[in-house]
Coordinates of C-alpha atoms and ligand atoms in Angstrom, one line a residue:
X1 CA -4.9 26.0 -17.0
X2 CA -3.7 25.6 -13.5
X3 CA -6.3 23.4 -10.9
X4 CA -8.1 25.9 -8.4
X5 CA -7.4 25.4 -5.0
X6 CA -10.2 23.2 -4.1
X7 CA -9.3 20.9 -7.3
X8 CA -5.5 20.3 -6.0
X9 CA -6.9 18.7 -2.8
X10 CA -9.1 16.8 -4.1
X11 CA -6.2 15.6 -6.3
X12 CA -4.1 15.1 -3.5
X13 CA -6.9 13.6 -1.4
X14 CA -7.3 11.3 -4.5
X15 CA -3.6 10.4 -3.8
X16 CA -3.7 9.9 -0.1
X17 CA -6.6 7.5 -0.7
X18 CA -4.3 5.6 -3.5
X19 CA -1.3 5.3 -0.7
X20 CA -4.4 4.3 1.9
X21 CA -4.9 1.5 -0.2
X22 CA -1.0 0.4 -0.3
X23 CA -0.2 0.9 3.7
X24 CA -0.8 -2.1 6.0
X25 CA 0.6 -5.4 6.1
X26 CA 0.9 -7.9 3.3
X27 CA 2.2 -11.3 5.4
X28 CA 0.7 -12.4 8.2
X29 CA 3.3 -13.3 11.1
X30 CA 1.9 -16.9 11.8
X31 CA 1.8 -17.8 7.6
X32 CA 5.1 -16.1 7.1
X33 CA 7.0 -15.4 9.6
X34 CA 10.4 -14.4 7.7
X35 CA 8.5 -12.3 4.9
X36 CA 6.6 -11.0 8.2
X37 CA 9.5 -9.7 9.9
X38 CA 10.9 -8.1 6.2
X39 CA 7.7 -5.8 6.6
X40 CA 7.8 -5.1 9.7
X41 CA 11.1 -3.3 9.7
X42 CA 10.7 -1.9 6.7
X43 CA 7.5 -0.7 7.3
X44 CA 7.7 0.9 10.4
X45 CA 10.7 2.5 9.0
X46 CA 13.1 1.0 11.7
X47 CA 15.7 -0.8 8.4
X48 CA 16.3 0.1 4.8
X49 CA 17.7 -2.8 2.7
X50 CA 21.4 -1.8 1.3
X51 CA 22.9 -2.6 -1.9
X52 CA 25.4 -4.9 0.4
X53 CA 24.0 -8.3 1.2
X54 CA 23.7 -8.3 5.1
X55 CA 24.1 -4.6 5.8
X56 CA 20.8 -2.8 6.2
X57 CA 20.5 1.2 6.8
X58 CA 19.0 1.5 10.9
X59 CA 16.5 4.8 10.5
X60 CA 16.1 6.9 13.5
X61 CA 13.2 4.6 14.4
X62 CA 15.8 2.2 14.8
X63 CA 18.5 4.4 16.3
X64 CA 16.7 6.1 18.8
X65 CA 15.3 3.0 20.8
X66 CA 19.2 1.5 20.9
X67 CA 20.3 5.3 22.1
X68 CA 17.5 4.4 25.1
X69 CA 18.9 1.3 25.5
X70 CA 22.0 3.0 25.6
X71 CA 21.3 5.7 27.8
X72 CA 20.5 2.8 30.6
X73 CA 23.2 0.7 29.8
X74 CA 26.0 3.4 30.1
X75 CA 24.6 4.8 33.2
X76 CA 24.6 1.7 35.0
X77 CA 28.1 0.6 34.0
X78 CA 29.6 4.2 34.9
X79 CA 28.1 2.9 38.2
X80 CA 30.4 0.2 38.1
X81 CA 33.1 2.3 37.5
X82 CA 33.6 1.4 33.6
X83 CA 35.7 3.6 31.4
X84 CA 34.5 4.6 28.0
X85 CA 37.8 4.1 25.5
X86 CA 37.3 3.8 21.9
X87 CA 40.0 1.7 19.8
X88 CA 40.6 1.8 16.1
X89 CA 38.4 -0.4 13.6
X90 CA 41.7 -2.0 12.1
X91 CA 43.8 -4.5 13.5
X92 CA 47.2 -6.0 11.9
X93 CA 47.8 -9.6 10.5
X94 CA 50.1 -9.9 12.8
X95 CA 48.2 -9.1 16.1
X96 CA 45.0 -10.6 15.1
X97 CA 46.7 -13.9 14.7
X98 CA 47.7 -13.6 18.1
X99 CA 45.1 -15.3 19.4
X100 CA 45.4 -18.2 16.3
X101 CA 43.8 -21.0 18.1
X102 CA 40.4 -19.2 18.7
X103 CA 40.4 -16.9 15.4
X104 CA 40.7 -20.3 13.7
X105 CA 37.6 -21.1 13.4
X106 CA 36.3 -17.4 13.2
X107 CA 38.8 -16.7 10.3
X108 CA 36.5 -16.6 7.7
X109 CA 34.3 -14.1 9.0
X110 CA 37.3 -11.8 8.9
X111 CA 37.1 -8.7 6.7
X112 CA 40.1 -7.4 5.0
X113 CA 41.3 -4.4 3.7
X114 CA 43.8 -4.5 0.7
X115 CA 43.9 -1.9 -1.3
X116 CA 44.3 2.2 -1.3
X117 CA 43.0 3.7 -4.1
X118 CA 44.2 1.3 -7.1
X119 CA 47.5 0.3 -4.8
X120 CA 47.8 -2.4 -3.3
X121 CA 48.9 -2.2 0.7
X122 CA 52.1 -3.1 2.0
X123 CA 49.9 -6.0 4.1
X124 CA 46.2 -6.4 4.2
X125 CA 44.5 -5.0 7.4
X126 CA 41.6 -6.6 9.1
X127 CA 38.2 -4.7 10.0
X128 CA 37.6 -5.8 13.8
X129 CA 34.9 -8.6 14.7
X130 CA 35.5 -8.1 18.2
X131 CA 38.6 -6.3 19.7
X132 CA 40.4 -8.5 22.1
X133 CA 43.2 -8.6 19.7
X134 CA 43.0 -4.6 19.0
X135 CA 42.9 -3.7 23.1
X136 CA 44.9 -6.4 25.0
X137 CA 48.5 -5.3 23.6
X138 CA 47.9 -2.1 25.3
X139 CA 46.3 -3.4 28.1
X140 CA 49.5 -5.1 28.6
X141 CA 51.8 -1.7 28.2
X142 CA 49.1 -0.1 30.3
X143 CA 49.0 -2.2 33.7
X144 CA 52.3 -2.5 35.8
X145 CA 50.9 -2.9 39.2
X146 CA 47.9 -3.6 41.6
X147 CA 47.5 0.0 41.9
X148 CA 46.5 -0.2 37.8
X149 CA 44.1 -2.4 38.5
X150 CA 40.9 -3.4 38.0
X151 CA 41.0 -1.8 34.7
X152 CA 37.9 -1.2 32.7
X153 CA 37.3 -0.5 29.8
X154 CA 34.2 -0.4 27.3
X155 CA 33.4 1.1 23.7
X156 CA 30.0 1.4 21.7
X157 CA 31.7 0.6 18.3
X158 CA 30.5 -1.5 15.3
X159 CA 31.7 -4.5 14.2
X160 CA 32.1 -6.2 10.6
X161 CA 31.7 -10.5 11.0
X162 CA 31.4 -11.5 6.8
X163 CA 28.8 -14.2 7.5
X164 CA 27.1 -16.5 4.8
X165 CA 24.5 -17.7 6.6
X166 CA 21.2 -16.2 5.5
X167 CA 21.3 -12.5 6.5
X168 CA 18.8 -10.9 8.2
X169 CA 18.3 -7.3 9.9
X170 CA 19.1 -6.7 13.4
X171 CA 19.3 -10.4 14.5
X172 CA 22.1 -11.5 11.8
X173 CA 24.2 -8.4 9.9
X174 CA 27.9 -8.3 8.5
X175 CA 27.8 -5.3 9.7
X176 CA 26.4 -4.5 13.6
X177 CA 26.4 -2.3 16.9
X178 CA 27.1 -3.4 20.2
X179 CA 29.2 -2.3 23.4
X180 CA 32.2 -4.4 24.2
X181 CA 33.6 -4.3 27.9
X182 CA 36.8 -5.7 28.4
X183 CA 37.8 -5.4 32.1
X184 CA 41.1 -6.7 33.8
X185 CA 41.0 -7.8 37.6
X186 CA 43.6 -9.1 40.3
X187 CA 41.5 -11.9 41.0
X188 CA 39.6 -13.9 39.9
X189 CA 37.1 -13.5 42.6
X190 CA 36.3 -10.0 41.0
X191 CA 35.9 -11.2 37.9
X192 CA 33.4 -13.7 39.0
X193 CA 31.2 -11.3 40.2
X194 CA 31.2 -8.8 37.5
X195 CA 30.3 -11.4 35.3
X196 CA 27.0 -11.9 37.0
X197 CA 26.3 -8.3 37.6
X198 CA 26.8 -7.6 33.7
X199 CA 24.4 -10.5 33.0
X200 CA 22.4 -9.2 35.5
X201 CA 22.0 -5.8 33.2
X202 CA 21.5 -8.0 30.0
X203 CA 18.6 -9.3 31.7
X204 CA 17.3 -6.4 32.9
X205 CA 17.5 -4.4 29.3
X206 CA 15.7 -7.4 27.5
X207 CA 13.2 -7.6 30.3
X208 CA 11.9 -4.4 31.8
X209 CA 12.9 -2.4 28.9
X210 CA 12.1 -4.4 25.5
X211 CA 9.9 -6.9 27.6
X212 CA 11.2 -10.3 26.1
X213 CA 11.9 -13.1 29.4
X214 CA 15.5 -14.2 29.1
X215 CA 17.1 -17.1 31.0
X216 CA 20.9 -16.3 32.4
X217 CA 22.7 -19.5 32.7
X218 CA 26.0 -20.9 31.4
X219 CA 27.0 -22.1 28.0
X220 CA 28.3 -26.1 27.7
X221 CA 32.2 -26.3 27.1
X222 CA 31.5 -26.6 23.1
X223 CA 29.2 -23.4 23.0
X224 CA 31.1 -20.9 25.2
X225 CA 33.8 -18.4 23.7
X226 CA 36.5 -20.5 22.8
X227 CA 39.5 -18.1 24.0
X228 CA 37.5 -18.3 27.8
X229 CA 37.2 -19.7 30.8
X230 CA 33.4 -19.8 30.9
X231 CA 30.8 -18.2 29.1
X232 CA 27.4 -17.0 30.4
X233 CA 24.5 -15.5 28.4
X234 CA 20.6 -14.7 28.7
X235 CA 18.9 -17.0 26.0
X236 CA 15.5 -15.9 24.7
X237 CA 13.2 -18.1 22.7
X238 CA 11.1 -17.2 19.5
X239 CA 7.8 -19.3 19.6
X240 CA 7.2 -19.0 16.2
X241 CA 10.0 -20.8 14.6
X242 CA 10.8 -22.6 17.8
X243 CA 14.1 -20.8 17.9
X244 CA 16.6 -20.2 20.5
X245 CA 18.4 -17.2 20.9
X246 CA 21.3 -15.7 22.4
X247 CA 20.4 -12.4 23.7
X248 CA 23.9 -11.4 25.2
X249 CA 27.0 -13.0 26.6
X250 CA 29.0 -12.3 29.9
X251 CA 32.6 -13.8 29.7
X252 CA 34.9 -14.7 32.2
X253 CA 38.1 -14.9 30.1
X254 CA 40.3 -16.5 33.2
X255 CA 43.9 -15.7 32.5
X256 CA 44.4 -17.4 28.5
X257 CA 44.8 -13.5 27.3
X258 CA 46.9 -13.0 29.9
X259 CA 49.3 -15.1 29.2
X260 CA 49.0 -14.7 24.6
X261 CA 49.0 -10.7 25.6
X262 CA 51.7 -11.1 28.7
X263 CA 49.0 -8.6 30.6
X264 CA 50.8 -9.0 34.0
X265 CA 51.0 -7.0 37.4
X266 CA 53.4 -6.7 40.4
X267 CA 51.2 -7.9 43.6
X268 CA 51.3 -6.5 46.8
X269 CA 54.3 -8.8 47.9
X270 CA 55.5 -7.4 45.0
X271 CA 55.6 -10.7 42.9
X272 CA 54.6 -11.0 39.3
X273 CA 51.0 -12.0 38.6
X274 CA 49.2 -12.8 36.0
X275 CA 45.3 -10.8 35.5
X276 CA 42.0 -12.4 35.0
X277 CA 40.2 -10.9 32.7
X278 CA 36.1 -10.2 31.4
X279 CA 34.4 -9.6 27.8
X280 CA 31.3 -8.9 27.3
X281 CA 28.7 -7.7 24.5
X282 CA 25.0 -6.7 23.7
X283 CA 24.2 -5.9 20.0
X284 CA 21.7 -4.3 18.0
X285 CA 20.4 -7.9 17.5
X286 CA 17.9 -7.2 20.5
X287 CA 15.8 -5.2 18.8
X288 CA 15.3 -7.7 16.5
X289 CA 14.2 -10.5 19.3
X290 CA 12.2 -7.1 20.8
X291 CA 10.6 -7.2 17.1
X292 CA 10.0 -10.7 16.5
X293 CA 8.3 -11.1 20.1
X294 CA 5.4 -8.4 19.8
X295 CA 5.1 -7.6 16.5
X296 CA 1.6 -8.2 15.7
X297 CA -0.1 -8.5 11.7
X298 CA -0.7 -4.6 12.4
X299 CA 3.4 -4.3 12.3
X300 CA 4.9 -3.6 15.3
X301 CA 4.1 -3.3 18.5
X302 CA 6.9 -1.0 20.9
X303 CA 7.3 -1.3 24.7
X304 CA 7.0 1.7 25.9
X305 CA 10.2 2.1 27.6
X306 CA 12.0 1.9 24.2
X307 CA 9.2 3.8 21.8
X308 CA 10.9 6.8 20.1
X309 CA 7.1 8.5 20.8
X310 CA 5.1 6.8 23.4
X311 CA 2.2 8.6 22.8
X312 CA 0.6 9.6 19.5
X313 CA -1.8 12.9 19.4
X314 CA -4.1 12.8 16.4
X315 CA -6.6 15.8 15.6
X316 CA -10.0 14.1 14.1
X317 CA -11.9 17.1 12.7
X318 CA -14.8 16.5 11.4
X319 CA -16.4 18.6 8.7
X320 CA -17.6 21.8 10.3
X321 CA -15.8 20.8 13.4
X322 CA -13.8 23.8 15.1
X323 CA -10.8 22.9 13.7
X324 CA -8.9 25.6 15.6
X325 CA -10.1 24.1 18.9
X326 CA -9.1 20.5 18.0
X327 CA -5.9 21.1 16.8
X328 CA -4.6 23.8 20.0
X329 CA -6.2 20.7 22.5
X330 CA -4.2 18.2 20.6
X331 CA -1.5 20.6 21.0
X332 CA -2.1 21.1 24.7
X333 CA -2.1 17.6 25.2
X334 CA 1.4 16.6 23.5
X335 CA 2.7 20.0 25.8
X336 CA 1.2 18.6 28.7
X337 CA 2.8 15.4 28.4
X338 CA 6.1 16.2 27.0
X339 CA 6.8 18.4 30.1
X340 CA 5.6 15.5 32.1
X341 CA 8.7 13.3 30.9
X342 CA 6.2 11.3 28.4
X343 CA 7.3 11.5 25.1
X344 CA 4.2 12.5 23.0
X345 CA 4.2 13.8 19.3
X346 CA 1.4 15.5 17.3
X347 CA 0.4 14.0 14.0
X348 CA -0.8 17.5 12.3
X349 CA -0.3 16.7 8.9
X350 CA -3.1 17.6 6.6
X351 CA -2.7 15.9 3.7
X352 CA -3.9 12.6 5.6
X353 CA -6.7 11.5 7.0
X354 CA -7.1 10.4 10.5
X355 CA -7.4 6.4 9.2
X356 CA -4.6 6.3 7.6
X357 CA -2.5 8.0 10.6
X358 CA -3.7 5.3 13.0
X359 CA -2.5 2.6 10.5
X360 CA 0.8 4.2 10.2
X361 CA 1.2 4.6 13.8
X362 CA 0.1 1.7 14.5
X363 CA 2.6 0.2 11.9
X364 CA 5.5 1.8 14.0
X365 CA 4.2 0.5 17.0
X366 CA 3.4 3.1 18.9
X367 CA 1.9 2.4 22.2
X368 CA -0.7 4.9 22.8
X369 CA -2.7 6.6 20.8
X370 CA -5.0 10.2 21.8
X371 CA -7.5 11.0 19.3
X372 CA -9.4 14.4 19.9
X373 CA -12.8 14.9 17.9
X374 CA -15.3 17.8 18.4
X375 CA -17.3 15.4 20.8
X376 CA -14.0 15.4 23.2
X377 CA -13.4 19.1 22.4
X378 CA -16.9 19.6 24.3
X379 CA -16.9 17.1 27.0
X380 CA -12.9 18.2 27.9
X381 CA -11.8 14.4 27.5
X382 CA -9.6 12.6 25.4
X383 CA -9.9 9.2 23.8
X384 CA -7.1 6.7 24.2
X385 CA -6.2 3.1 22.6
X386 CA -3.5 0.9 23.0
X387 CA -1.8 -0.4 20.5
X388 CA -1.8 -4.1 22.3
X389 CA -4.9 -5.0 22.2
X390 CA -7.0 -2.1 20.5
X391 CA -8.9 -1.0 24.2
X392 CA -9.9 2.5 24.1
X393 CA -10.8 4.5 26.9
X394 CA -12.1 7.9 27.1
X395 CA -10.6 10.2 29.9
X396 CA -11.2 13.7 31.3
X397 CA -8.1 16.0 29.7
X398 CA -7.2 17.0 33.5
X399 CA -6.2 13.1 34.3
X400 CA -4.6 13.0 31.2
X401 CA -0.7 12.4 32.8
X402 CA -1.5 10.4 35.4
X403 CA -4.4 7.9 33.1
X404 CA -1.6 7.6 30.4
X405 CA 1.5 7.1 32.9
X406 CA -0.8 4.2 34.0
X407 CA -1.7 2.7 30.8
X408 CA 2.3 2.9 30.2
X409 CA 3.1 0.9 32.3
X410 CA 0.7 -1.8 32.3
X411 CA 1.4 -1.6 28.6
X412 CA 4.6 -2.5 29.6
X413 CA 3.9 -5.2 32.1
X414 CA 1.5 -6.6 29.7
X415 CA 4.0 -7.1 26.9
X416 CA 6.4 -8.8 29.2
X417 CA 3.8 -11.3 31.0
X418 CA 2.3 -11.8 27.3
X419 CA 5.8 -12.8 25.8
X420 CA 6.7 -14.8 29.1
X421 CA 3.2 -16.9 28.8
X422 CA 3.8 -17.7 25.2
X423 CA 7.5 -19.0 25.9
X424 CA 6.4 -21.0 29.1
X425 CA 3.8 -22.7 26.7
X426 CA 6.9 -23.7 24.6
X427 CA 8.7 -24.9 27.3
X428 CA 8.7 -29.0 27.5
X429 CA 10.7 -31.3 30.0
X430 CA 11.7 -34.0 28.4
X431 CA 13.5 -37.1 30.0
X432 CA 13.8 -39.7 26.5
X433 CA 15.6 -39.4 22.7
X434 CA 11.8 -40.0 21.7
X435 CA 10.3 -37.7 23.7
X436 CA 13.3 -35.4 22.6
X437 CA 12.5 -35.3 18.9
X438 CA 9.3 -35.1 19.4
X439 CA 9.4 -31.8 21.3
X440 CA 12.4 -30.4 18.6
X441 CA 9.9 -31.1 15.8
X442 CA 6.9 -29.6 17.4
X443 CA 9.2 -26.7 18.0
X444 CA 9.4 -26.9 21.6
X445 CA 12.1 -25.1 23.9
X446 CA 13.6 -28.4 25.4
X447 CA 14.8 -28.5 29.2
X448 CA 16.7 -31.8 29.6
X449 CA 18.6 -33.7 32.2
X450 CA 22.1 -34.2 30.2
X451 CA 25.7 -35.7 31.4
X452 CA 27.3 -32.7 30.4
X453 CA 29.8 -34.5 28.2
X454 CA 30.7 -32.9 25.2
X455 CA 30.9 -35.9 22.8
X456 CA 27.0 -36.5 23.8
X457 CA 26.2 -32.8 22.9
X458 CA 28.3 -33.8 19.5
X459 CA 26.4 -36.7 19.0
X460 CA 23.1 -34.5 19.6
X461 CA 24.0 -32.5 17.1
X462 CA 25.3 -34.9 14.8
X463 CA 21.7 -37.0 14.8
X464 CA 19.5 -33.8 14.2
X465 CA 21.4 -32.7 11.5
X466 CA 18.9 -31.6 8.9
X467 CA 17.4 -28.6 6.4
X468 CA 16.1 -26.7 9.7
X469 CA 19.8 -27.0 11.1
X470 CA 21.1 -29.0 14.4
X471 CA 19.7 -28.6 17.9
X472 CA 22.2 -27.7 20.5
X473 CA 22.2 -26.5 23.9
X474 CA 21.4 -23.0 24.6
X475 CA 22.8 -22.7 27.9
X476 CA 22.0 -24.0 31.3
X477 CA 20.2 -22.4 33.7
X478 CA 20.8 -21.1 36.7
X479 CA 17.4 -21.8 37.9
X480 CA 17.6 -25.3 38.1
X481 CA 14.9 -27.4 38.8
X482 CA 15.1 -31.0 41.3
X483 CA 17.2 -33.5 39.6
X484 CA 16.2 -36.5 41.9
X485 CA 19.1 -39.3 42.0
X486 CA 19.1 -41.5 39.6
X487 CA 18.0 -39.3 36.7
X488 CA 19.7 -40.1 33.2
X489 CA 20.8 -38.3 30.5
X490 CA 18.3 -37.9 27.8
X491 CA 21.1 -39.1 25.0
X492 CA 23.3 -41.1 26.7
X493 CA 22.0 -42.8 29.3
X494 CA 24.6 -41.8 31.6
X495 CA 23.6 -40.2 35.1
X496 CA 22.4 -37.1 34.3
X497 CA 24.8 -33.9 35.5
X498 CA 22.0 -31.0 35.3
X499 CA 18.9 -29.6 33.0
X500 CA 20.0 -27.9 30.4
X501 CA 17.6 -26.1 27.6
X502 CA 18.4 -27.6 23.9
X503 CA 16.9 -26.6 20.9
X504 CA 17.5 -25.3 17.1
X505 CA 18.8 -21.7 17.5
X506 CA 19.6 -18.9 15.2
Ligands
87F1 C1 34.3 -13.5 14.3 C2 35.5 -13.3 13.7 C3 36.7 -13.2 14.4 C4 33.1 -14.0 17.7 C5 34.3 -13.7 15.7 O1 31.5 -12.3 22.9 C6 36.7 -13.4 15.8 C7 35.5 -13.6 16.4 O2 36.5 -13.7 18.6 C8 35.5 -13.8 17.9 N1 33.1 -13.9 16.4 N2 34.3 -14.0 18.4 C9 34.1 -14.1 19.9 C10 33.9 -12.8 20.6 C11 34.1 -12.9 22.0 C12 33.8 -11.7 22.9 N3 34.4 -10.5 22.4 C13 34.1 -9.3 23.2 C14 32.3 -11.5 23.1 C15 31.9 -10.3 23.8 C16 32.7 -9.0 23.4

């Protein structure tokens, strides 16, 4: 006989409490910090694992912080007068060996197509790991004189790099999303100082919108793009495996695709000049450093410039409670923010109960959370806890915009002085091999006075070699501190050129 009404929801209840039971976190980030990070993106429904090592499904919870970061990134490079192009994903044999001396090395990372249906093709086509090789023939066709330039050009695309070393979402994929500028200048002047205003925008999308402190500096002559003149990035640094990482890079190309592509222009004096040229690239690997930095053994933990839903609205009725009430204040409240440019949701599902909605929200990482019981029904407040650090705060409903536009953003301020004061307390200055290896296996973010020669850097690597992988240098920065005379170079004794930060990096 079918279950009466009031037996189904107990069975369902029953069911809820079963999955109650099976949500929340099994690794604790400082135990296990890989297993730790699997959860986190599983769990808060950011990744799927795929039946392809190395590619992962991104969910919308995934997909709609990178459209944010997006949204910001697009508008400030239409500011700079960017072009948005979009090039195919497949490049010829022929072209991509173009550039031979610098794909060497990437050449096994390259992904090829070589069959149609059971055929074979005439010649195998590549899948593009970056598109110098796809753009710069036509940039080439494209610019005849001064008055074609600057030319600027950038796509959001994906990319396909087939790497073997261990896979993980967001911060290493075979498969990823990014924007690639590519932009072609008269001088090299220009190109200078685009470089540093594109690095400038790296920083500011890691900093004031996902909250992780970068440094901008320069990469040493064996870490920069290979096919460039110099290379510039923003390095962050994850504390818990003592891990550098590069967060974006900013090339200056000088004029070596120039000359493989023959991308030249007549000059004023009507002469025939070669360009300079610019590359530069932020994936969907920052969401992973964003993940790794404030994910917390709750899951994680969003800044609120890049949350999907910045504020979660829960109804906590009670038994008896006037239901009705609760759920058209809760209602209200999301209203009331939404039109207020806040982007609040309303949990209303029934078939959980309140606890196991903060867990799951909390679990996504949602910044703030509104819970509205009879109590608040009758005093016209709402109740309010951050997902930081679990405060809660009760608040009259007719401050509600203005109390949670505050907690926002010192949400947001919070996360980034948090982050900043965890990777200061990693940073060591060194000055000998000893204290060197010391700080590498107490994993330390190193600054070091270094000669700047590459065979030292060589040797560096060469003498840390090891299960956890070489250190290297991350970049130098261009915040440098003194370097009194007379200062030597932590490896080589030489007199020492600048500080550089050196350590393991993924
Ligand atoms: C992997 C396979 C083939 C990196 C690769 O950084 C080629 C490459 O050229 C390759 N991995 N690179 C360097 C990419 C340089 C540059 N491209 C435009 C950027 C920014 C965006």
């Amino acid at each position: 006989c079918r279950p009466t009404r009031a037996e189904a929801e107990v069975r369902s209840w029953k069911k809820e409490v079963k999955k109650e039971t099976k949500l929340g976190m099994a690794y604790k980030k400082d135990d296990n910090f890989g297993e730790w990070y699997s959860e986190v993106v599983v769990n808060s429904e950011m990744i799927e694992y795929y039946d392809i090592s190395g590619c992962y499904i991104l969910r919308p919870w995934a997909m709609e912080i990178w459209e944010l970061l997006k949204e910001f990134f697009d508008a400030e490079i239409k500011k700079l007068k960017l072009k948005p192009y979009y090039f195919p994903l497949f490049v010829t044999e022929n072209v991509l060996q173009k550039e031979k001396d610098h794909i060497e090395g990437f050449a096994p990372e390259v992904a090829w197509v070589t069959k149609s249906g059971k055929s074979d093709l005439e010649a195998p086509i590549a899948i593009r790991p970056t598109s110098e090789t796809v753009m710069y023939p036509y940039f080439s066709k494209w610019i005849r004189s001064h008055r074609d330039l600057p030319l600027k050009c950038n796509q959001w695309c994906n990319v396909v790099r087939w790497e073997f070393s261990n896979p993980t979402p967001f911060i290493r994929s075979r498969e990823f999303l990014w924007q690639e500028g590519h932009t072609v200048f008269a001088t090299k002047e220009e190109a200078d100082e685009e470089v540093l205003q594109i690095l400038e925008l790296y920083r500011r999308i890691y900093e004031e919108f996902l909250a992780v402190p970068v440094s901008k500096g320069r990469k040493s002559e064996m870490e920069k793009f290979a096919g460039g003149l110099y290379t510039t990035s923003v390095e962050a640094f994850i504390p818990n495996t003592g891990r550098g990482i590069q967060g974006a890079t900013s090339h200056c190309l000088g004029q070596n695709f120039a000359k493989m592509f023959d991308i030249t222009f007549e000059n004023e004096k009507g002469e025939r000049s070669m360009v300079w040229q610019n590359s530069w690239a932020y994936t969907t690997r920052s969401i992973g450093v964003m993940v790794m930095t404030h994910g917390d053994d709750k899951g994680l933990v969003l800044p609120p410039k890049v949350a999907p839903i910045q504020v979660i609205v829960i109804p906590v009725p009670f038994k008896d409670a006037d239901t009705t009430g609760i759920k058209g204040a809760c209602e209200s409240a999301v209203y009331t923010l939404n039109q207020a440019g806040i982007r609040a949701d309303l949990d209303a599902r029934e078939n959980y109960s309140p606890g196991w909605k903060y867990s799951q929200w909390e679990m996504k990482g949602v910044p703030l959370r509104i819970e509205i019981g009879p109590k608040d029904l009758a005093n016209k407040q709402v109740r309010i806890v951050r997902r930081d650090n679990g405060t809660k705060v009760d608040i009259p409903s007719t401050d509600l915009v203005e109390q949670v536009r505050v907690l926002l953003d010192g949400f947001q301020a919070n996360l980034l002085e948090t982050a900043k004061a965890k990777r200061d307390a990693c940073i060591v200055i060194i000055s000998t091999w000893d204290e060197f290896i010391a700080a590498l296996n107490d994993k330390k973010l190193i600054l070091a006075p270094w000669c700047d020669e590459e065979e030292v850097e060589k040797d560096v690597k060469a003498r840390t070699k090891g299960e956890l992988g070489a250190a290297k240098t991350l970049c130098t920065p261009f915040d440098q501190p003194d370097l009194p005379s007379g200062t030597v170079c932590f490896a080589s004794g030489k007199p020492a050129q600048k500080w550089s930060f050196w350590g393991r990096s993924y």
